[in-house]
Coordinates of C-alpha atoms in Angstrom, one line a residue:
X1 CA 118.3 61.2 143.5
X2 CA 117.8 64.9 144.3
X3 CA 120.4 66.8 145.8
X4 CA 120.6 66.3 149.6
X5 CA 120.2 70.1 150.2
X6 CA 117.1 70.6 148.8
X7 CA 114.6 72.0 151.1
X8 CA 111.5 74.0 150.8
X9 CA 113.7 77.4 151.2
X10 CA 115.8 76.4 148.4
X11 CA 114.6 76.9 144.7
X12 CA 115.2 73.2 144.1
X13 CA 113.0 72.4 147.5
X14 CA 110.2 74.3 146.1
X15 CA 110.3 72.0 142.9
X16 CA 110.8 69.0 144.9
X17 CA 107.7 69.6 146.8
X18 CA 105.9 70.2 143.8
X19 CA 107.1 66.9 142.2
X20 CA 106.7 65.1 145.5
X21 CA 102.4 66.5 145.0
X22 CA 100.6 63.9 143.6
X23 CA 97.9 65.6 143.2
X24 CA 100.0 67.9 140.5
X25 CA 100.4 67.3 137.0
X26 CA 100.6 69.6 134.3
X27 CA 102.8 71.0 131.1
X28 CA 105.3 73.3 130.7
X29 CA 105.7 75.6 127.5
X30 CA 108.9 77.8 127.6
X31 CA 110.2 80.1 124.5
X32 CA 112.5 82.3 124.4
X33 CA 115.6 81.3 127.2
X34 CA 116.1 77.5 127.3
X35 CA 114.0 75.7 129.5
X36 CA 114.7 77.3 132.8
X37 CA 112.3 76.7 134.8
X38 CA 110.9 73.0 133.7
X39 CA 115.1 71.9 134.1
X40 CA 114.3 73.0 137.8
X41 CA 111.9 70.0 138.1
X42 CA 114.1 67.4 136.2
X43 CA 117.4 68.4 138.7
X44 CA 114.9 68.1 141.8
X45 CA 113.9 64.8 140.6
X46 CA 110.9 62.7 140.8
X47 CA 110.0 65.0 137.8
X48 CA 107.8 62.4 136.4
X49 CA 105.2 62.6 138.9
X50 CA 104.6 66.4 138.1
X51 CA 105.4 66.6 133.9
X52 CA 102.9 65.5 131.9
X53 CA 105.2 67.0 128.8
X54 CA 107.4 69.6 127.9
X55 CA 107.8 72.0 124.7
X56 CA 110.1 74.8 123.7
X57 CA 108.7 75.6 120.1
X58 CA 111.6 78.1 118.8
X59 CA 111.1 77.8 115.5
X60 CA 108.3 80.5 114.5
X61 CA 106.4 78.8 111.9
X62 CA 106.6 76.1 114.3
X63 CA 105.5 78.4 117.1
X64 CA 102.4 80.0 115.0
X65 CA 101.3 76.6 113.8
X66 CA 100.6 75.1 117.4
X67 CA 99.9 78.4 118.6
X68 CA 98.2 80.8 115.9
X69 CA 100.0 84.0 114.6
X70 CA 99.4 87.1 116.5
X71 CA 97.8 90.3 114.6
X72 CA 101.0 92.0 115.5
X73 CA 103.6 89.6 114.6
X74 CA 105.3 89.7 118.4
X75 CA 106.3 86.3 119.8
X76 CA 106.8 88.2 123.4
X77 CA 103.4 89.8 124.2
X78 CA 100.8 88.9 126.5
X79 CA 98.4 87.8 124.0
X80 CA 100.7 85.2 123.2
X81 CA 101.4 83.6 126.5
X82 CA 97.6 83.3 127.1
X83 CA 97.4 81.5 124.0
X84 CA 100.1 79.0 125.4
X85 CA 98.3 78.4 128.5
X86 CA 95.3 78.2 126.8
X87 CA 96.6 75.4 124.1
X88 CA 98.8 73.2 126.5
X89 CA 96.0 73.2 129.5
X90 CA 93.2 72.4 126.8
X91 CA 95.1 69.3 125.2
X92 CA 95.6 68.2 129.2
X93 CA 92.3 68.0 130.2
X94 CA 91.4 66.8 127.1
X95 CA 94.0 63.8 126.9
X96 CA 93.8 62.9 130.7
X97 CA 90.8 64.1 132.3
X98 CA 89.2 60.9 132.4
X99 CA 92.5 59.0 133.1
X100 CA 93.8 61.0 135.5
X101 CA 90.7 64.0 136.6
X102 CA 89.0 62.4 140.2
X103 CA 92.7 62.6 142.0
X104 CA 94.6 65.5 139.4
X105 CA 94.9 69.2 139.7
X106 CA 95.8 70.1 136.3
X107 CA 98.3 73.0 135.6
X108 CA 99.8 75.0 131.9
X109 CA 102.9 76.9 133.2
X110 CA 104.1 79.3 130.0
X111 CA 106.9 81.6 129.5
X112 CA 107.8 83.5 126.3
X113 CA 111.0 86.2 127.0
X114 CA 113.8 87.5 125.1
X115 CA 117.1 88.1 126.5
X116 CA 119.9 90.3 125.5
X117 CA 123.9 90.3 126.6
X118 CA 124.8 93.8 128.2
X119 CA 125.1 96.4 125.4
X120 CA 122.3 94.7 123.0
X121 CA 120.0 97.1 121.8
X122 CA 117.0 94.8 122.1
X123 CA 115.6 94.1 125.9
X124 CA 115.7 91.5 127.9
X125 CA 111.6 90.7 129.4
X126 CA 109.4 88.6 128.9
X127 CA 105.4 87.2 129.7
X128 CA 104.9 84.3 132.5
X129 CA 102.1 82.6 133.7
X130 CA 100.5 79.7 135.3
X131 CA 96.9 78.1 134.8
X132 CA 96.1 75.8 137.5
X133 CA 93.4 73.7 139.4
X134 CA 92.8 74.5 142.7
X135 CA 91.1 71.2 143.3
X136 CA 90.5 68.4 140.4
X137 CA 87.9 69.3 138.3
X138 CA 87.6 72.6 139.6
X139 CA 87.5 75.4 137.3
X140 CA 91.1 77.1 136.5
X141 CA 92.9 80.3 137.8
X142 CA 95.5 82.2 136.0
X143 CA 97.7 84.2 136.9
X144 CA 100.7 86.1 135.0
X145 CA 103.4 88.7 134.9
X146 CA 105.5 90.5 133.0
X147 CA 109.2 91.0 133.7
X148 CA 112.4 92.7 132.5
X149 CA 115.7 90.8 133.5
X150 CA 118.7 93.1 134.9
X151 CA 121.9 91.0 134.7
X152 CA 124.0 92.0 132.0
X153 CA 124.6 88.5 130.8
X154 CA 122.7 85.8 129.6
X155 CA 123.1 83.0 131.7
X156 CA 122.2 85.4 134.7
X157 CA 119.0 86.4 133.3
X158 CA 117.9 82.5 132.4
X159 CA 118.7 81.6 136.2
X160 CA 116.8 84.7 137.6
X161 CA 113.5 83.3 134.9
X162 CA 114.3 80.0 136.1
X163 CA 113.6 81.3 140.2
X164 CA 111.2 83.5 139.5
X165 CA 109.2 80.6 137.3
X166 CA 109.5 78.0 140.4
X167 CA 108.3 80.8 142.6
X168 CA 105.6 81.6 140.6
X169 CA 104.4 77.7 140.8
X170 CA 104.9 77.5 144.3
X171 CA 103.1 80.5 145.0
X172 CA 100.3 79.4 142.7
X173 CA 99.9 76.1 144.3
X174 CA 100.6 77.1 148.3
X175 CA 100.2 80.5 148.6
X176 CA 96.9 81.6 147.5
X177 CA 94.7 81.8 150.3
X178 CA 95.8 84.8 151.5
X179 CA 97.5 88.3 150.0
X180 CA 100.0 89.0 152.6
X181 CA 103.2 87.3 151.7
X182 CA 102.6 86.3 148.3
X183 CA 105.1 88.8 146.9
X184 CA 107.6 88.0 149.5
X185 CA 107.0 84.5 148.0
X186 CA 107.3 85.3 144.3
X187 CA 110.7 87.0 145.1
X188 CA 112.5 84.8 147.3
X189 CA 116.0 83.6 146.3
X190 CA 116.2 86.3 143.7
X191 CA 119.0 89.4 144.3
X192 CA 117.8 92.8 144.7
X193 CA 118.2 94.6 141.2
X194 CA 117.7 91.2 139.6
X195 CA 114.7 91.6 137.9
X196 CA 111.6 93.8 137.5
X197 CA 108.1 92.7 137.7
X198 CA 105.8 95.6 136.2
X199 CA 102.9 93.4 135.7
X200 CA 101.2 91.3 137.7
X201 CA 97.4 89.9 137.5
X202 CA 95.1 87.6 138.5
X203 CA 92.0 85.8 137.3
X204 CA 89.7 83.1 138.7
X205 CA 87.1 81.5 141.0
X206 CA 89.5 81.1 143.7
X207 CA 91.7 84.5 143.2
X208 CA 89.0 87.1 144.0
X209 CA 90.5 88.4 147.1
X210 CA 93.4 89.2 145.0
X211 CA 92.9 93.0 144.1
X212 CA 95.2 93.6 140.8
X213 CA 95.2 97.3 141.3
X214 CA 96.8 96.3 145.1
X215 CA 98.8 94.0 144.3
X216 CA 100.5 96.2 141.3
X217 CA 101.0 99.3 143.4
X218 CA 102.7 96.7 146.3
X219 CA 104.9 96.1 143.7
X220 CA 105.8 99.9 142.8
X221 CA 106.2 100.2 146.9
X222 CA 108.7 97.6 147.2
X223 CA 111.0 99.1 143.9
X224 CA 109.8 96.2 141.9
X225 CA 108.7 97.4 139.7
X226 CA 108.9 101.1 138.7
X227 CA 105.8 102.7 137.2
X228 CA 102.5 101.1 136.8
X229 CA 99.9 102.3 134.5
X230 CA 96.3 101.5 134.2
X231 CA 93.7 102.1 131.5
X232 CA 90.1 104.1 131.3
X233 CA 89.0 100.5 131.9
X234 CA 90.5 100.0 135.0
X235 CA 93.5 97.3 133.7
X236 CA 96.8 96.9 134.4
X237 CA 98.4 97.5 131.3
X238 CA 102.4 96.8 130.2
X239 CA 103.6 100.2 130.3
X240 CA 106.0 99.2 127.0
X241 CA 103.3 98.3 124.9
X242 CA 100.3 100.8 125.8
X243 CA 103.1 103.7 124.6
X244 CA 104.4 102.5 121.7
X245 CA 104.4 104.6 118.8
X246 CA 102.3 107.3 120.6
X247 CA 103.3 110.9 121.4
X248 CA 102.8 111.1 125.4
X249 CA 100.6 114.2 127.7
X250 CA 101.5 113.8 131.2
X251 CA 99.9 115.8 134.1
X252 CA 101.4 115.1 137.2
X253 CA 99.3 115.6 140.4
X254 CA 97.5 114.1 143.8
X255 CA 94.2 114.3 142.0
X256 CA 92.5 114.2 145.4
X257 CA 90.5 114.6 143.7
X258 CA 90.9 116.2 139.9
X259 CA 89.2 119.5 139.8
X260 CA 88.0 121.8 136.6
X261 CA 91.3 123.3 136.8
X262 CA 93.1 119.7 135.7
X263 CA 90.6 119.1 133.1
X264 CA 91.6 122.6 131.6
X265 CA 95.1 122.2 131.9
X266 CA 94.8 118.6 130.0
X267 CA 92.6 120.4 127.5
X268 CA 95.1 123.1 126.4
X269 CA 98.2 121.3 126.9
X270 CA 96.9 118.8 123.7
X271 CA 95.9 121.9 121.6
X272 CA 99.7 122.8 122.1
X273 CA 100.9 119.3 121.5
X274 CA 99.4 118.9 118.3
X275 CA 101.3 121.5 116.7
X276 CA 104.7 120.7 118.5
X277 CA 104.4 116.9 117.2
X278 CA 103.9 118.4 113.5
X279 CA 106.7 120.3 114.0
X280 CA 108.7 117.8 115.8
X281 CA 108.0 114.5 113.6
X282 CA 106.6 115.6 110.4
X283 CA 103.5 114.2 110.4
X284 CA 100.5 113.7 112.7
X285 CA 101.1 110.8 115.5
X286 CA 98.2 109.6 118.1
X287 CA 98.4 111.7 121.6
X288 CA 98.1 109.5 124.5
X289 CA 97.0 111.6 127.6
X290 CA 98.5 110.2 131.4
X291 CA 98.0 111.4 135.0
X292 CA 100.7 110.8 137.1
X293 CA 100.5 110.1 140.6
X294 CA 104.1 109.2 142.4
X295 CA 104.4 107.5 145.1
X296 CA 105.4 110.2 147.3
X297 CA 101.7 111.9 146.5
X298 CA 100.3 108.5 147.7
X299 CA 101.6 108.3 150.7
X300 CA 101.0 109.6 154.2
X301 CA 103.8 108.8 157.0
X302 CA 105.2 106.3 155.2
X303 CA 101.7 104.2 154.6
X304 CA 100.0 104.3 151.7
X305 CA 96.1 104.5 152.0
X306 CA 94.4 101.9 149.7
X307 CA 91.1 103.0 150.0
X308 CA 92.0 106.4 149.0
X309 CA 94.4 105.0 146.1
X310 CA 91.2 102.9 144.9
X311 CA 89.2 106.2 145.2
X312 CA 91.9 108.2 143.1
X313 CA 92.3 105.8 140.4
X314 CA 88.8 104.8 140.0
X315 CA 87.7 108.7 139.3
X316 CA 90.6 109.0 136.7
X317 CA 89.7 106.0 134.9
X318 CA 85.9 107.0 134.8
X319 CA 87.5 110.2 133.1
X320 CA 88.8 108.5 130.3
X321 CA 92.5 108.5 131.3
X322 CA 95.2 106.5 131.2
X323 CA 96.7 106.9 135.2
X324 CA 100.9 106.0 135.9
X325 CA 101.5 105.4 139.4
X326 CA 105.3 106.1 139.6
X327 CA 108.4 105.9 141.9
X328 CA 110.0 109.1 140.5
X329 CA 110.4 112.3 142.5
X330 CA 112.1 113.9 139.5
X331 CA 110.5 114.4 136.1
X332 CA 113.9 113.5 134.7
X333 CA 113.4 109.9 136.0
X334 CA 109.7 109.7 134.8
X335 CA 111.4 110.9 131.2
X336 CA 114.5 108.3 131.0
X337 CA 111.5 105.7 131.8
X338 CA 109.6 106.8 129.3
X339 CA 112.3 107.0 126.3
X340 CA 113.1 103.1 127.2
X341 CA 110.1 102.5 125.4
X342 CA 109.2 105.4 123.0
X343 CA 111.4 107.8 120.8
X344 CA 108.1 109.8 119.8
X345 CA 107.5 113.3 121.2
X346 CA 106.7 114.2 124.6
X347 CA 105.6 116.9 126.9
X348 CA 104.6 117.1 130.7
X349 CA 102.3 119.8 131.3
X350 CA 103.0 121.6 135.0
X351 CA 101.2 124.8 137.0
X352 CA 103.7 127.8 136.5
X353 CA 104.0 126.9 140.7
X354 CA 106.2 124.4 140.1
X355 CA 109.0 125.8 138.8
X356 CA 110.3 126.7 141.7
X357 CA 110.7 123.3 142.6
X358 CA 112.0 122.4 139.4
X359 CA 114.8 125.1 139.9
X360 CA 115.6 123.4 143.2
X361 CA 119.5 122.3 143.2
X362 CA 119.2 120.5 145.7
X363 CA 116.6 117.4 144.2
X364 CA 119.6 117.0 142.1
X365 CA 122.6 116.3 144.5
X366 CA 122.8 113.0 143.6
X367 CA 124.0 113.9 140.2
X368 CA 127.7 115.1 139.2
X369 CA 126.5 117.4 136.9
X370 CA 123.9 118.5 139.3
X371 CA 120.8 120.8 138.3
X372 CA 122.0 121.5 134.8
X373 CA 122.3 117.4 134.0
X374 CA 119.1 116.6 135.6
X375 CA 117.3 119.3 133.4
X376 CA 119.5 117.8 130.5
X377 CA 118.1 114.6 130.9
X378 CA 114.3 116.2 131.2
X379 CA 114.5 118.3 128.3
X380 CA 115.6 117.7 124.8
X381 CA 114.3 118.3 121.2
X382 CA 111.5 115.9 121.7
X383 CA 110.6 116.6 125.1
X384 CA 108.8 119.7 126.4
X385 CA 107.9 121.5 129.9
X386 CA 104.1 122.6 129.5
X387 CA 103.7 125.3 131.6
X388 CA 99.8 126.7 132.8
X389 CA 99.5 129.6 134.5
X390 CA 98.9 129.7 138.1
X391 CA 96.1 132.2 139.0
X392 CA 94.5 133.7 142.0
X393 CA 92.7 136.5 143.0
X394 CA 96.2 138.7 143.8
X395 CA 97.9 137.7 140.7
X396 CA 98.6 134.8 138.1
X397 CA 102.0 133.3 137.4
X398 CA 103.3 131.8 134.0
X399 CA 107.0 131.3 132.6
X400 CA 107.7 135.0 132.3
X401 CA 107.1 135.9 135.6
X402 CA 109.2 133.3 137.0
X403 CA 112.5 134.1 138.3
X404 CA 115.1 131.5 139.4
X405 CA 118.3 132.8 141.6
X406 CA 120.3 134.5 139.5
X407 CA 123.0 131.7 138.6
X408 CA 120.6 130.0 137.5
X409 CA 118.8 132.9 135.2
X410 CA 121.0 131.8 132.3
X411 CA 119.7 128.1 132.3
X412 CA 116.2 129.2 132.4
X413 CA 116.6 131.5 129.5
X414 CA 118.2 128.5 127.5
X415 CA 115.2 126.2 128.0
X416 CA 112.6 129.4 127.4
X417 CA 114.4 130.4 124.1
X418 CA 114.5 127.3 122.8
X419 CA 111.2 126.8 123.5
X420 CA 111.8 123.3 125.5
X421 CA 109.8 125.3 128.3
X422 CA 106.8 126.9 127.2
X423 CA 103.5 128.6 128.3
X424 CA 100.3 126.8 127.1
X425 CA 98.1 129.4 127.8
X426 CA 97.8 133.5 128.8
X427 CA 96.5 134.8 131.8
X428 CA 93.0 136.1 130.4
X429 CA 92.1 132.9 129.0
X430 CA 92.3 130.6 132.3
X431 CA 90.6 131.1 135.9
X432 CA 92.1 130.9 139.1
X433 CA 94.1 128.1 139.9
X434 CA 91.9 125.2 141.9
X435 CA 93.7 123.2 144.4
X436 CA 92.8 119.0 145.0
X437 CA 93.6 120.4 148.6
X438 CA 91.6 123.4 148.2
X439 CA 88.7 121.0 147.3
X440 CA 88.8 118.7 150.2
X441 CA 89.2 121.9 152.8
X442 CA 85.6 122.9 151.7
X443 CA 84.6 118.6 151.1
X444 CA 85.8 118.0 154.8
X445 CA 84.1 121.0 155.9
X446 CA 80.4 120.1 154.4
X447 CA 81.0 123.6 152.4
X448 CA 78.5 122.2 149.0
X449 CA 81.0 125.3 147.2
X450 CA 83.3 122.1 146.3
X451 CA 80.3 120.8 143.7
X452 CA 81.5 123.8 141.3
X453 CA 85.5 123.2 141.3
X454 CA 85.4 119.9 140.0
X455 CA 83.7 118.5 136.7
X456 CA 79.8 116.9 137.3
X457 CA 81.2 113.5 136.7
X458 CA 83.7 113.4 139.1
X459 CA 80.9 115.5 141.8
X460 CA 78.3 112.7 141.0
X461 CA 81.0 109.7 141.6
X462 CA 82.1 111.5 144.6
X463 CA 78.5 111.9 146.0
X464 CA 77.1 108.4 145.1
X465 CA 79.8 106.3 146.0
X466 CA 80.6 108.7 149.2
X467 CA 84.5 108.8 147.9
X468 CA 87.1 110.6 149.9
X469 CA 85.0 110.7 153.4
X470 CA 82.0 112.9 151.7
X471 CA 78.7 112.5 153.8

């Protein structure tokens, strides 16, 4: 019998209710971590009524003979848990559509993770999903994520996959009809810190009013997740894999929207990368170029604007760029982040405005070591400060005409001397310095002087699809 506390709050009541659905039958595939989230269904009992089968193929040839080897020869990647679903929900329908199909909704629930102990150099994520019926013989929905686990141990991180793996049922099969609460849903009964969740999409007939782009940045919002990135095409991507191996160009900004004056600073900052990656690996390695929005630039009292975050993203992508959507104020965050997942080099290119802030002691308070750690932690012999000059009518700004206070001139001559902060371009060979702000004063305004300060691309997208308010 199942334990008498199980109720629909508990993670054992959500699998009870599953098992007590008739109308639910389906497979579970698990690699990776022990069988975590199936043993949720056999403890709730009435198991039977839900499991079709179970598999936990550890061995690899094993694996790739049910499966198929993947190009890269990863066992944890997104490529391979679709292929899970894929298999096990095939052989279901296959094996009891006719037996079971008129009263069945059919589910595949995958995982494929590796966990670490504390200290382990490897990390602990890991790929989930579900495919699932919302009525019998319906057509299916999927829907997956991709997670890193926090505890330090083990065991901690298989009963954290083990929640989230129920939730991710429950939500799948009850909490679909609507957005609002389905992350409240998907994180219930797991400890803040516990675990992030950088990926999340969703595919289907009957998920369409489930916006990935939304649903990702809710999870940046509620510190679930800490970056998200998305490609020229408009996908979420896992941050881990879309870096790996590559040297990284990141422009920070509000891109509201991008003007001439980003294009030109993206331009020149990877004619100076490719001769500081020479210099700093050896040989030539494959740039990728990112605009960075945080969360801070998204947000207005608090409340982040979804039409205007669609707007944003939608005109970078059409660029060609690769856009991160971050929750770190500092550049010293965004860098640690970064280095989790790539050793190669790496610059962020800045206007010679920011600076100042950078030379700020007070962003860094929450640091013993205070400014002088945080720029430790920013810059180092892989990782450079692009600096473009800022220029208007009166006068144009780069690295040598900035000043810090003077206990803080030394530091600044450190980084300059060692070239870790560097100027990416003179004076004479940029024009004044054009402002997202300065753009949408004269867009607001009707003034048609905005058409010239940003690129014809990004004027036509903004006039066709009337982005950011135009008329």
């Amino acid at each position: 019998m199942p334990d008498g506390n199980c109720n629909t709050e508990t993670t054992l009541g959500k699998a009870l209710r599953i098992n007590q659905d008739l109308s639910r039958y389906g497979a579970f595939a698990e690699i990776g971590a022990g069988q975590e989230v199936a043993r949720h269904f056999f403890q709730a009992g009435k198991a039977s009524q839900t499991i079709a089968k179970t598999i936990s193929a550890y061995d690899m040839i094993v694996s790739d003979d049910i499966y198929g080897r993947e190009a890269n020869g990863r066992y944890v990647c997104e490529s391979r848990l679709l292929k899970m679903l894929s298999h096990e929900y095939k052989l279901l329908i296959e094996r009891l559509a006719t037996h079971r199909g008129p009263q069945s909704r059919f589910f595949s629930f995958a995982n494929t993770v590796a966990t670490a102990s504390s200290g382990a150099s490897k990390q602990s994520h890991g790929w989930m999903g579900v495919r699932f019926q919302k009525e019998p013989g319906a057509p299916h929905n999927d829907i997956i994520l991709h997670v890193r686990m926090l505890d330090r141990h083990r065991l901690q991180q298989q009963e954290a996959l083990g929640i989230l793996g129920v939730n991710l049922l429950n939500c799948a099969f009850y909490h679909t009809n609507k957005v609002e609460g389905f992350i409240d849903s998907l994180v219930d009964s797991l400890r803040e810190g516990q675990i992030v969740i950088d990926v999340i999409k969703f595919d289907g007939p009957d998920l369409q009013h489930f916006d990935d782009r939304l649903m990702n940045l809710e999870l940046v919002r509620r510190g679930l997740a800490d970056a998200i990135l998305f490609s020229p095409k408009n996908e979420i991507l896992n941050v881990s894999d879309a870096v790996y191996g590559k040297s990284l160009l990141i422009q920070r900004g509000t891109f509201r929207p991008v003007t001439a004056t980003h294009i030109d600073v993206l331009q020149k900052g990877l004619v100076q990368s490719h001769a500081d990656i020479l210099k700093s690996e050896g040989k030539d390695v494959e740039v990728l170029p990112i605009m960075e929005l945080t969360m801070h630039n998204l947000q207005t009292d608090g409340h982040v604007n979804e039409k205007d975050f669609l707007e944003r993203v939608e005109i970078l992508t059409a660029l060609g760029f690769h856009v991160l959507i971050s929750n770190f104020f500092l550049f010293y965050g965004l860098k640690r982040f970064l280095r989790r997942y790539n050793s190669h080099f790496m610059a962020l290119v800045v206007g010679a405005s920011s600076l100042e802030k950078l030379f700020e002691e007070e962003h860094y308070n929450d640091l013993e070591g205070g400014l002088l750690e945080g720029l430790g932690k920013l810059l180092e012999q892989k990782t450079k400060l692009y600096v473009y000059p800022h220029k208007t009518a009166q006068l144009c700004m780069t690295t040598k005409s900035f000043f810090p206070a003077p206990h803080l001139r030394h530091i600044y001559s450190y980084f300059t001397e060692n070239k870790q902060i560097v100027d990416i371009s003179g004076c004479d060979e940029t024009g004044e310095y054009l402002h997202s702000q300065d753009v949408m004063n004269l867009l607001e305004k009707g003034d048609a002087r905005w058409e010239a300060c940003v690129p014809e691309k990004v004027r036509d997208l903004i006039k066709s699809k009337k982005l950011f308010g135009y008329k």
